[in-house]
Short mmCIF file of C-alpha atoms and ligand atoms in Angstrom, two decimals:
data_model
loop_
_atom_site.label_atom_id
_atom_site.label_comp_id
_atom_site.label_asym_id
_atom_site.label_seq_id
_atom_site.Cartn_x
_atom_site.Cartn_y
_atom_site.Cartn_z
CA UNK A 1 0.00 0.00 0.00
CA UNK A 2 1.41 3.76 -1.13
CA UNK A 3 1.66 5.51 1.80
CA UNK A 4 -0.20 8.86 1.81
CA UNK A 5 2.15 11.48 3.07
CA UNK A 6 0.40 15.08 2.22
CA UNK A 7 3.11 17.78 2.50
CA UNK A 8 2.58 21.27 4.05
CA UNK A 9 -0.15 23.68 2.06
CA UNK A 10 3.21 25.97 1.72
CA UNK A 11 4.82 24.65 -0.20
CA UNK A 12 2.43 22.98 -2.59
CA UNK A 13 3.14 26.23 -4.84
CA UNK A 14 6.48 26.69 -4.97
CA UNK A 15 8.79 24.91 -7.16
CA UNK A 16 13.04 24.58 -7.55
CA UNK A 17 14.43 27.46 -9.01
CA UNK A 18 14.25 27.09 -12.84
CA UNK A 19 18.14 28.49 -13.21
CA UNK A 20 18.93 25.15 -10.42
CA UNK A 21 17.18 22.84 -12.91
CA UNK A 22 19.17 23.52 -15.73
CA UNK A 23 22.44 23.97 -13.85
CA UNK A 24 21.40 20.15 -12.74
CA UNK A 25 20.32 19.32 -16.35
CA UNK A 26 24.55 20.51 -17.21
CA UNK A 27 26.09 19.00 -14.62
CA UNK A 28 24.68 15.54 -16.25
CA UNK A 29 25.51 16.12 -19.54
CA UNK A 30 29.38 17.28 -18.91
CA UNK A 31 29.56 14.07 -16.73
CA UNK A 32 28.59 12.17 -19.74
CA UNK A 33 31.35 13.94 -21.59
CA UNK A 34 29.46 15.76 -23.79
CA UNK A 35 31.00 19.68 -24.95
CA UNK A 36 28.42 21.74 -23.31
CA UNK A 37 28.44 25.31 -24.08
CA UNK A 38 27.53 26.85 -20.65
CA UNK A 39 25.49 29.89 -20.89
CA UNK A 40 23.29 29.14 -17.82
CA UNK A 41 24.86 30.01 -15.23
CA UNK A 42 24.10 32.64 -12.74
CA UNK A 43 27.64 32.93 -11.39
CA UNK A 44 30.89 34.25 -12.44
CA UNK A 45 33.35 31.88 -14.48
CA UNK A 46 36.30 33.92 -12.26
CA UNK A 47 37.89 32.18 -9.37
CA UNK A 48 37.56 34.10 -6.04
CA UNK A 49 40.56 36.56 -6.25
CA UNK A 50 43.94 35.25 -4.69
CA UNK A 51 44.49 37.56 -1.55
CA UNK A 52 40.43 37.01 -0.56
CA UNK A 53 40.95 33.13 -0.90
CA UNK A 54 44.46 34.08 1.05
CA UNK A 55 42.47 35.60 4.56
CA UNK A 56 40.16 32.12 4.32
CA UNK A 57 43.22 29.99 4.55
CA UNK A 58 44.69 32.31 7.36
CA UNK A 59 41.31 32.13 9.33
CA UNK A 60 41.81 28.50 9.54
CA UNK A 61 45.24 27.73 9.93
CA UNK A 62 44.57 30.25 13.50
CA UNK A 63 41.35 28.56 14.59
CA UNK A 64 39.00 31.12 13.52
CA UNK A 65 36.52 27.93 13.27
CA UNK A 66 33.78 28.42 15.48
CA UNK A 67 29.96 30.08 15.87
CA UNK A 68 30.48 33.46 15.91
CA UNK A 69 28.07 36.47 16.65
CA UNK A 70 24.60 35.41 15.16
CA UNK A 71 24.54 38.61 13.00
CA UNK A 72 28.34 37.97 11.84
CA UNK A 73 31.34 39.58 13.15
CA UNK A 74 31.60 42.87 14.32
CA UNK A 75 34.65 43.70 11.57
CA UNK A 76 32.56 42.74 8.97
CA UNK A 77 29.28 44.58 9.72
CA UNK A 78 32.22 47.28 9.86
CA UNK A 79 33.58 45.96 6.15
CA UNK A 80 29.95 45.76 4.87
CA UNK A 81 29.08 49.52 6.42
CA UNK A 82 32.45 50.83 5.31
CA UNK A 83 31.84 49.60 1.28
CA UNK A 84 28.04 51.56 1.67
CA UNK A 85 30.19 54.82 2.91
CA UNK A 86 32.77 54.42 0.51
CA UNK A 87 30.48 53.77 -2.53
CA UNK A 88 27.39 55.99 -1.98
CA UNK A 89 28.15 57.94 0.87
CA UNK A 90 25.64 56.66 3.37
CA UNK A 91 26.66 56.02 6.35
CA UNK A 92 25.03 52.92 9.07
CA UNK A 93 25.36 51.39 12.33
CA UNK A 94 26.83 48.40 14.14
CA UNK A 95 22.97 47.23 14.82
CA UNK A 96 21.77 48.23 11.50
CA UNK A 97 23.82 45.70 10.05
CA UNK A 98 23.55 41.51 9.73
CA UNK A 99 25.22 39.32 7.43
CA UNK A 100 23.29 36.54 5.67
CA UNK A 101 23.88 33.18 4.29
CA UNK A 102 24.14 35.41 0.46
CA UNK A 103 22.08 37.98 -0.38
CA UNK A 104 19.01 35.34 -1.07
CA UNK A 105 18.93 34.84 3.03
CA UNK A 106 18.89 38.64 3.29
CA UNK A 107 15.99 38.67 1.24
CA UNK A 108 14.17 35.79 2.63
CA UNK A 109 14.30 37.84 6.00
CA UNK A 110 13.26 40.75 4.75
CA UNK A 111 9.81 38.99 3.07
CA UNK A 112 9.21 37.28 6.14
CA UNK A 113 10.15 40.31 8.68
CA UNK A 114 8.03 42.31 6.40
CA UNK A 115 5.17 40.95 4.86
CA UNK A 116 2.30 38.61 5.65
CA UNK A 117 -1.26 37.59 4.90
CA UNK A 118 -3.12 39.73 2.87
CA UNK A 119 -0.40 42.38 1.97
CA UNK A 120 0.48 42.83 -1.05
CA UNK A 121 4.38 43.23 -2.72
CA UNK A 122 4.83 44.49 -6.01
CA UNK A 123 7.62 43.61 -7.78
CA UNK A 124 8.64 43.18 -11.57
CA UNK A 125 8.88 41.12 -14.55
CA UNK A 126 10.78 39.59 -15.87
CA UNK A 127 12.33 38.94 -12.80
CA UNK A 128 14.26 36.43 -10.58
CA UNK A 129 11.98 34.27 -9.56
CA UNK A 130 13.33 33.96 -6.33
CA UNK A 131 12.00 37.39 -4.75
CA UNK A 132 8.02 36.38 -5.73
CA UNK A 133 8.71 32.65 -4.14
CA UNK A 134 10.28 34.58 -1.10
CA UNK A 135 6.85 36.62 -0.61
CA UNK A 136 4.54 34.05 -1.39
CA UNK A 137 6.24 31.66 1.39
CA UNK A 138 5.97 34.68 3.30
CA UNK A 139 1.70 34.13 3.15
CA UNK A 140 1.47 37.64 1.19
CA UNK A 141 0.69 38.20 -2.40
CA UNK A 142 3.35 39.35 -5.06
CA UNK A 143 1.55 41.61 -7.49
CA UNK A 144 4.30 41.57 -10.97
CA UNK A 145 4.33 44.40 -13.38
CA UNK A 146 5.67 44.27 -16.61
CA UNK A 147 8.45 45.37 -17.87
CA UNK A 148 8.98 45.50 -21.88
CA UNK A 149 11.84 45.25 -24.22
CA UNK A 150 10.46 48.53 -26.44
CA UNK A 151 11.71 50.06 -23.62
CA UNK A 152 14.67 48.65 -22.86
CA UNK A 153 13.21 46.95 -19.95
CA UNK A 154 13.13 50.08 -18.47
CA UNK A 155 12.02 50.34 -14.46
CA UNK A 156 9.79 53.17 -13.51
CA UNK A 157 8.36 54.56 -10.83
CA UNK A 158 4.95 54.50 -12.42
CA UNK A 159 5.28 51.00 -13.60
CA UNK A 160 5.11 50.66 -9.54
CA UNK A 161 2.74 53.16 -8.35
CA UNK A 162 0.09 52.00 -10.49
CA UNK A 163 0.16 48.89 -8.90
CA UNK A 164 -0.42 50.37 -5.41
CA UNK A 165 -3.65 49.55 -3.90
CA UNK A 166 -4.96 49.77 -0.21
CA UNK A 167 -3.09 46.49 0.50
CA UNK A 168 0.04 47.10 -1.08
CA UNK A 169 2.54 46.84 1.95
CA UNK A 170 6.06 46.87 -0.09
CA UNK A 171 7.89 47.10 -3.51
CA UNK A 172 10.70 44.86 -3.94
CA UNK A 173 13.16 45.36 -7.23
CA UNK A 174 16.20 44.30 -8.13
CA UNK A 175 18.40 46.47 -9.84
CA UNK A 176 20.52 45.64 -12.55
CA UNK A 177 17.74 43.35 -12.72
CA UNK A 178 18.65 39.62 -13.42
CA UNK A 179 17.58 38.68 -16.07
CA UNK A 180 17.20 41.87 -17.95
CA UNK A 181 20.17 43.82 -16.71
CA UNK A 182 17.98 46.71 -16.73
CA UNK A 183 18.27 49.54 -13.73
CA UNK A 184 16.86 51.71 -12.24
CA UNK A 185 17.93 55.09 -12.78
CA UNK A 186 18.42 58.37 -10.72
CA UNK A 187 15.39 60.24 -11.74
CA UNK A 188 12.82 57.62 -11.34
CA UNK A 189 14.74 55.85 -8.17
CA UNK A 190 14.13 60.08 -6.84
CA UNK A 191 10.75 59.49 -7.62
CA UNK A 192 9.88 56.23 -6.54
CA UNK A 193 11.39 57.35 -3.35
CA UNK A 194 9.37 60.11 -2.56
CA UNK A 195 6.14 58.25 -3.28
CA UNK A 196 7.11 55.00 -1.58
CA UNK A 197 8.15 57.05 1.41
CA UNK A 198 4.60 59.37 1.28
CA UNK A 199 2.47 56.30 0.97
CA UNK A 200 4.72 54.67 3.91
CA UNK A 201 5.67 51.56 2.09
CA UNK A 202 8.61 49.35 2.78
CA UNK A 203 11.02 49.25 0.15
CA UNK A 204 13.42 46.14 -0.61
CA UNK A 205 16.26 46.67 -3.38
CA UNK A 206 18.30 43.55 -4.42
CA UNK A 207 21.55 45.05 -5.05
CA UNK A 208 22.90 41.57 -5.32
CA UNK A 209 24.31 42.96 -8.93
CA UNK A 210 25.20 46.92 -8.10
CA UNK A 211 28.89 46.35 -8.20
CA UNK A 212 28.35 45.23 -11.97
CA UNK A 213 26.88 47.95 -13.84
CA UNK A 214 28.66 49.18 -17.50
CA UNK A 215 29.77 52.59 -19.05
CA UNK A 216 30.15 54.32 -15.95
CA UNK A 217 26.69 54.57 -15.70
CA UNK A 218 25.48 56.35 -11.69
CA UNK A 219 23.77 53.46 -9.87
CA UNK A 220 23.19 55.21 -6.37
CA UNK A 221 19.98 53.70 -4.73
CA UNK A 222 21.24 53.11 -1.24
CA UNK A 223 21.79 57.26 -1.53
CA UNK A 224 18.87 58.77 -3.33
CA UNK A 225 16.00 56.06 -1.11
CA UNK A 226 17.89 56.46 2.15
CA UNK A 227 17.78 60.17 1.57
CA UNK A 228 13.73 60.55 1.17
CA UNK A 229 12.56 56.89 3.24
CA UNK A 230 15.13 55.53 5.09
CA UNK A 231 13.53 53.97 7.51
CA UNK A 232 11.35 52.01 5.28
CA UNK A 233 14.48 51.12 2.66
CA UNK A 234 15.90 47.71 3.04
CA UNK A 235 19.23 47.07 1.34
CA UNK A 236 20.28 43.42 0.33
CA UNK A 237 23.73 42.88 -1.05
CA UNK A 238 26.02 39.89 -1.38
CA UNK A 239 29.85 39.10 -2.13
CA UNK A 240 28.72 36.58 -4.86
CA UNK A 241 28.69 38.07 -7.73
CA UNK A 242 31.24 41.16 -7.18
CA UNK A 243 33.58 39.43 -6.25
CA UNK A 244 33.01 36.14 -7.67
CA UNK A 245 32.11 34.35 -4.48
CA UNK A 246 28.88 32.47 -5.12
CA UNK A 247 29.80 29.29 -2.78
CA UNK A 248 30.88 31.12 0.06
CA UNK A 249 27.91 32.00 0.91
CA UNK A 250 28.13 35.28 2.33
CA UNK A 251 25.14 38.52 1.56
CA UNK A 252 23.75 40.91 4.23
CA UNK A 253 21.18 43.27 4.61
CA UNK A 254 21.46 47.05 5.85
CA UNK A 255 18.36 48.61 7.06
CA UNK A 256 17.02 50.28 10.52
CA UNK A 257 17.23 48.52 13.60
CA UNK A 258 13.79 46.75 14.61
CA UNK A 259 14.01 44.90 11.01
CA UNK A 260 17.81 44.15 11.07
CA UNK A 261 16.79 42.91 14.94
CA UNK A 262 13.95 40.87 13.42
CA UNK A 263 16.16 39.28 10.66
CA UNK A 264 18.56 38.59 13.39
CA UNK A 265 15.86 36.62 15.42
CA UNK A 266 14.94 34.94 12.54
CA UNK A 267 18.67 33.42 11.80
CA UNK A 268 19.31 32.76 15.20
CA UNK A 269 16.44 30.14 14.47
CA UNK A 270 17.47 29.62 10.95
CA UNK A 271 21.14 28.93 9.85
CA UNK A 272 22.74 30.74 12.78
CA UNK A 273 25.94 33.09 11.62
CA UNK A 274 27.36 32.88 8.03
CA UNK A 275 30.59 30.29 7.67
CA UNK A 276 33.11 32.12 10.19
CA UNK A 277 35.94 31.12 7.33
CA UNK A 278 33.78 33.17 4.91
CA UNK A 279 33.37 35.87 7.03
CA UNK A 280 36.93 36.83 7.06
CA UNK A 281 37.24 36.22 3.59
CA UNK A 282 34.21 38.58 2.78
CA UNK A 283 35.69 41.41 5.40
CA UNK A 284 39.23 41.65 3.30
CA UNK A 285 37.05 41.93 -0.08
CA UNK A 286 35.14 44.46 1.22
CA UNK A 287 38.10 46.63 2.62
CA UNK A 288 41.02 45.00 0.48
CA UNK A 289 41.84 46.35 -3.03
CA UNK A 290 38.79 46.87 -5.85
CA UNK A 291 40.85 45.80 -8.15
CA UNK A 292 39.57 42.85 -9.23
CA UNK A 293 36.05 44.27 -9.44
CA UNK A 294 37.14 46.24 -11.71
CA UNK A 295 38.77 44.08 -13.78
CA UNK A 296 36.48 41.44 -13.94
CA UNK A 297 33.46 44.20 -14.67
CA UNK A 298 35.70 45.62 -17.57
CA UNK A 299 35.81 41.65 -19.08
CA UNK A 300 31.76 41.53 -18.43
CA UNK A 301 31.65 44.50 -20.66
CA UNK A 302 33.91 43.00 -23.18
CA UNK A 303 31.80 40.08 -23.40
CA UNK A 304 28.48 41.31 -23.60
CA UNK A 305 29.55 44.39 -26.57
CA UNK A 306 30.86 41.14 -28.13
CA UNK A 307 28.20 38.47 -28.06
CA UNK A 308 25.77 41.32 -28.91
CA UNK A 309 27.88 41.82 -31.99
CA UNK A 310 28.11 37.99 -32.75
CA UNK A 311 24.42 37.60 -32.41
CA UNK A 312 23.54 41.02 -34.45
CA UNK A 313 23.82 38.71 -37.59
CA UNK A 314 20.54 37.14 -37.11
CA UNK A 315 18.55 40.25 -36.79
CA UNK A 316 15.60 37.63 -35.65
CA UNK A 317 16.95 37.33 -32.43
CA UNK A 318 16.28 40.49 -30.93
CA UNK A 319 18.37 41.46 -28.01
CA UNK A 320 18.46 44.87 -25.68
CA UNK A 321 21.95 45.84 -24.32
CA UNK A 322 21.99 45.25 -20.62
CA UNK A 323 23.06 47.80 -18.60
CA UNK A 324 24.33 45.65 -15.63
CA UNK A 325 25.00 42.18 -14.62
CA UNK A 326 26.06 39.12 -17.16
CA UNK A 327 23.04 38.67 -19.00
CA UNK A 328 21.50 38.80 -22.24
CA UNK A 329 17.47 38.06 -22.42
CA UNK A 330 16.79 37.89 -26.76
CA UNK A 331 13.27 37.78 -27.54
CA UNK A 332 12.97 34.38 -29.49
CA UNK A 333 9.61 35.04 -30.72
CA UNK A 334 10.31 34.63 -34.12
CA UNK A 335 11.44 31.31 -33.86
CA UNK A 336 8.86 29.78 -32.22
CA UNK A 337 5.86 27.82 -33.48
CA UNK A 338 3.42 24.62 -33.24
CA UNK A 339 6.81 22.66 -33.05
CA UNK A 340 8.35 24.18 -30.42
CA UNK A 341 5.62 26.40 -28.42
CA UNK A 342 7.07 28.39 -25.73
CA UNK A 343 10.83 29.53 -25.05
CA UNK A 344 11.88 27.23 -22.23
CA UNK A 345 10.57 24.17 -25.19
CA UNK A 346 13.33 26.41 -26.84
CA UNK A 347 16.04 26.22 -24.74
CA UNK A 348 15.06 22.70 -24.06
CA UNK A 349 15.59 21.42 -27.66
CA UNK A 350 18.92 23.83 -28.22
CA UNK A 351 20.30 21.92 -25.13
CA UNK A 352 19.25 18.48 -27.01
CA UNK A 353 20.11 19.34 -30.69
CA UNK A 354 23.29 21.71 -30.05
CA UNK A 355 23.91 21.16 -25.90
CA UNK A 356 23.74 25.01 -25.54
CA UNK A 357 22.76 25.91 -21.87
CA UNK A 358 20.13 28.62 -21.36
CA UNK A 359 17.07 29.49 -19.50
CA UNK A 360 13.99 29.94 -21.07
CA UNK A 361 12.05 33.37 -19.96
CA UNK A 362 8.92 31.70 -18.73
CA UNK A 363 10.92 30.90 -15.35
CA UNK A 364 11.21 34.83 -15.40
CA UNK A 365 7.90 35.78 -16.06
CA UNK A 366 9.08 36.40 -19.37
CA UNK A 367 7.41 34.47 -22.33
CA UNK A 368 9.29 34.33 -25.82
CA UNK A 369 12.64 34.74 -24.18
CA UNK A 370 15.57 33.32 -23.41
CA UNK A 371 18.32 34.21 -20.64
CA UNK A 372 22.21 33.71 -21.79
CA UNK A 373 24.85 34.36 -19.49
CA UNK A 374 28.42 35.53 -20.37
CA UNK A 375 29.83 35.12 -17.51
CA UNK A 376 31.78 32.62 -19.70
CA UNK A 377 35.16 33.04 -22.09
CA UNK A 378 34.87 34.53 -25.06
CA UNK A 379 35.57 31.43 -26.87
CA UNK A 380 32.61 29.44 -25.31
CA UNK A 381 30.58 32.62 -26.25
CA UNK A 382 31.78 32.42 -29.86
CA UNK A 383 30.79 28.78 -29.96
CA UNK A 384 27.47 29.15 -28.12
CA UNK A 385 26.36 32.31 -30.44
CA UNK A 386 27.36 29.94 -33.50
CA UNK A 387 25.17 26.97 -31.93
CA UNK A 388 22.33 29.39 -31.03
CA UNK A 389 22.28 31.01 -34.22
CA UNK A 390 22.46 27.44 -36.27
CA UNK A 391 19.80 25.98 -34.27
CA UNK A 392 17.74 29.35 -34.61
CA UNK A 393 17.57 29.10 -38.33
CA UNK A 394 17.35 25.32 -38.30
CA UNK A 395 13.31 25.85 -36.62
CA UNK A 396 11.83 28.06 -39.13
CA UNK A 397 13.96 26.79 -42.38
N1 PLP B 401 19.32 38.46 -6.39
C1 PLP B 401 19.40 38.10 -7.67
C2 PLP B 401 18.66 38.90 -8.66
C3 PLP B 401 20.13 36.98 -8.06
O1 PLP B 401 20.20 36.64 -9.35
C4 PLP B 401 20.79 36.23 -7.06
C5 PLP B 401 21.53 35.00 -7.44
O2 PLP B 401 21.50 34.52 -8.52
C6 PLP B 401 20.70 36.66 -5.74
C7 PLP B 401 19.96 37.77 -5.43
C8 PLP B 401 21.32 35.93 -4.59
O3 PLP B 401 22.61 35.56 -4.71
P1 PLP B 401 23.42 35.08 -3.42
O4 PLP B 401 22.46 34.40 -2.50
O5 PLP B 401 24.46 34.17 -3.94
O6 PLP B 401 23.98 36.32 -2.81
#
């Protein structure tokens, strides 16, 4: 007899990240030995920069191997508030400070500090799916507006107001916005501020990507919302990406006391503090020498001007520059049909017929698209734009 074992009514909605499926989908077919052209990752192809990995290797040859304060170390809430000063001149306390297991803990803490039954979050599409899952486990509703690629993706402040209703409690966005790239810029952050801060609703920015915006562009958010609505602004960075540091596991958030406090009572019952190894790894990349943020943003920007270029010869696939992070999102409209009906069947049969990873849009919100990361060499860029652009042609010859 089967055994009837009913799980919990939370978690009958939710489902594994789409971008973990397909990283799972990879990891079997390189085993196999097959040349997979990896384009769907959502990590940097760096290795963690030397002197970083150097302090990890130094905390544990002296010990530094045991639970440390729940909220992480005192020198690196001082690493995490120093970067904020240094980089948009804000400045924060010890106790408005806590370091997370990456920035997706920060922002689990935030949902659940934040938002409950019957409130409603707005927050964007496409979009990582991750911050809609966060507020639905969090027994409130996420309300998505819509971005659109005639615009460049563009995030407004009135794509966001006019989703505010009596139970809108919160706006969360993430800016560059993965997978779009998109940001937010000055004038409409100054907005959005403003409003936010009259209607007194909590706002939540992912800056998991702020260290990895292109051209120069301003990208000041923790300055122009802490200036109008502080108290309401939650901030929620991470070491992964900037500094190429995805398994160490280390994000935070900065925000005022009572919800930093209730984050903090929420880890203490959670995951307790982040890996003390990683925590004085993440305090000399914080303080240590930018460098190699730098460096590694400057080969970002290489990459994307060039796979843009590479895939400009199939005018079919329609892509919008990103302004920030390592992705590209091409509409792949055109290609689709009876045969092959929606974008992730797409990226499905381009894995089977050419072993090209991607991720189609509809795990984004995003129908018609699909997500390629560079955060790959240019040579397995070359190759996947060649594959992509083969199998392309190959559906509607
Ligand atoms: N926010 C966005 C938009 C992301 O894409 C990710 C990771 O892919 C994160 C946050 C969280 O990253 P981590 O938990 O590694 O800091």
């Amino acid at each position: 007899m089967i055994e009837h074992r009913p799980l919990a009514s939370r978690i009958r909605h939710i489902a594994i990240s789409p971008t973990m499926q397909v990283a799972i989908e990879a990891g079997r077919l390189k085993a196999q030995g097959v040349d997979v052209v990896d384009l769907g990752a959502g990590e940097p192809d760096f290795p963690t920069p030397a002197h970083i990995a150097e302090a990890a290797r130094e905390a544990i040859a002296s010990g530094f191997t045991k639970y440390t304060a729940n909220m992480g170390t005192a020198e690196l809430r001082a690493a995490i508030i120093h970067r904020y000063r240094e980089d948009h001149q804000v400045e924060y306390g010890l106790d408005e400070v806590i370091a997370t297991a990456g920035g997706k803990q920060a922002l689990f803490h935030a949902a659940m500090a934040l938002f409950g039954p019957g409130d409603e979050v707005i927050t964007h599409t496409p979009g990582w799916p991750t911050l809609a899952e966060q507020v639905t486990l969090a027994g409130a509703i996420p309300v998505r507006v819509a971005t659109t690629a005639d615009t460049g993706f563009a995030l407004t402040a009135d794509l966001f107001l006019s989703a505010v209703t009596p139970r809108t409690r919160g706006i969360i966005l993430n800016s560059p916005t993965n997978p779009t790239g998109a940001i937010l810029e000055a004038p409409e952050a100054e907005r959005l501020a403003t409003e936010a801060g009259r209607l007194g609703l909590w706002v939540v920015i992912d800056l998991c990507y702020d260290r990895l915006v292109y051209d120069h562009q301003p990208h000041d958010l923790p300055r122009i919302f802490g200036a109008v609505m502080r108290d309401r602004l939650v901030i929620c960075g991470s070491a992964s990406k900037a500094y190429a540091m995805t398994g160490w596991r280390c994000g935070w958030m900065v925000a005022s006391r009572d919800v930093v406090a209730a984050a903090n009572a929420l880890q203490s019952h959670e995951t307790s503090n982040v890996n003390s190894v990683t925590q004085k790894a993440v305090v000399v990349a914080l303080t240590g020498p930018q460098e190699s943020v730098s460096e590694m943003l400057a080969a970002y920007q290489a990459r994307r001007d060039q796979l843009l270029a590479w895939l400009s010869v199939e005018p079919r696939l329609r892509c919008v520059t990103p302004k920030g992070a390592f992705y590209l999102f091409p509409d792949v409209s055109a290609f689709l049909g009876s045969g092959l009906p929606t974008a992730t069947d797409f990226a499905q049969k381009l894995l089977r017929d050419e072993f090209v990873v991607t991720t189609g849009g509809e795990g984004f919100d995003a129908p018609g698209h699909i997500r390629l990361s560079y955060a790959a060499s240019l040579d397995r860029l070359r190759e996947g734009a060649t594959r992509l652009i083969r199998f392309a042609r190959a559906q509607v010859a």
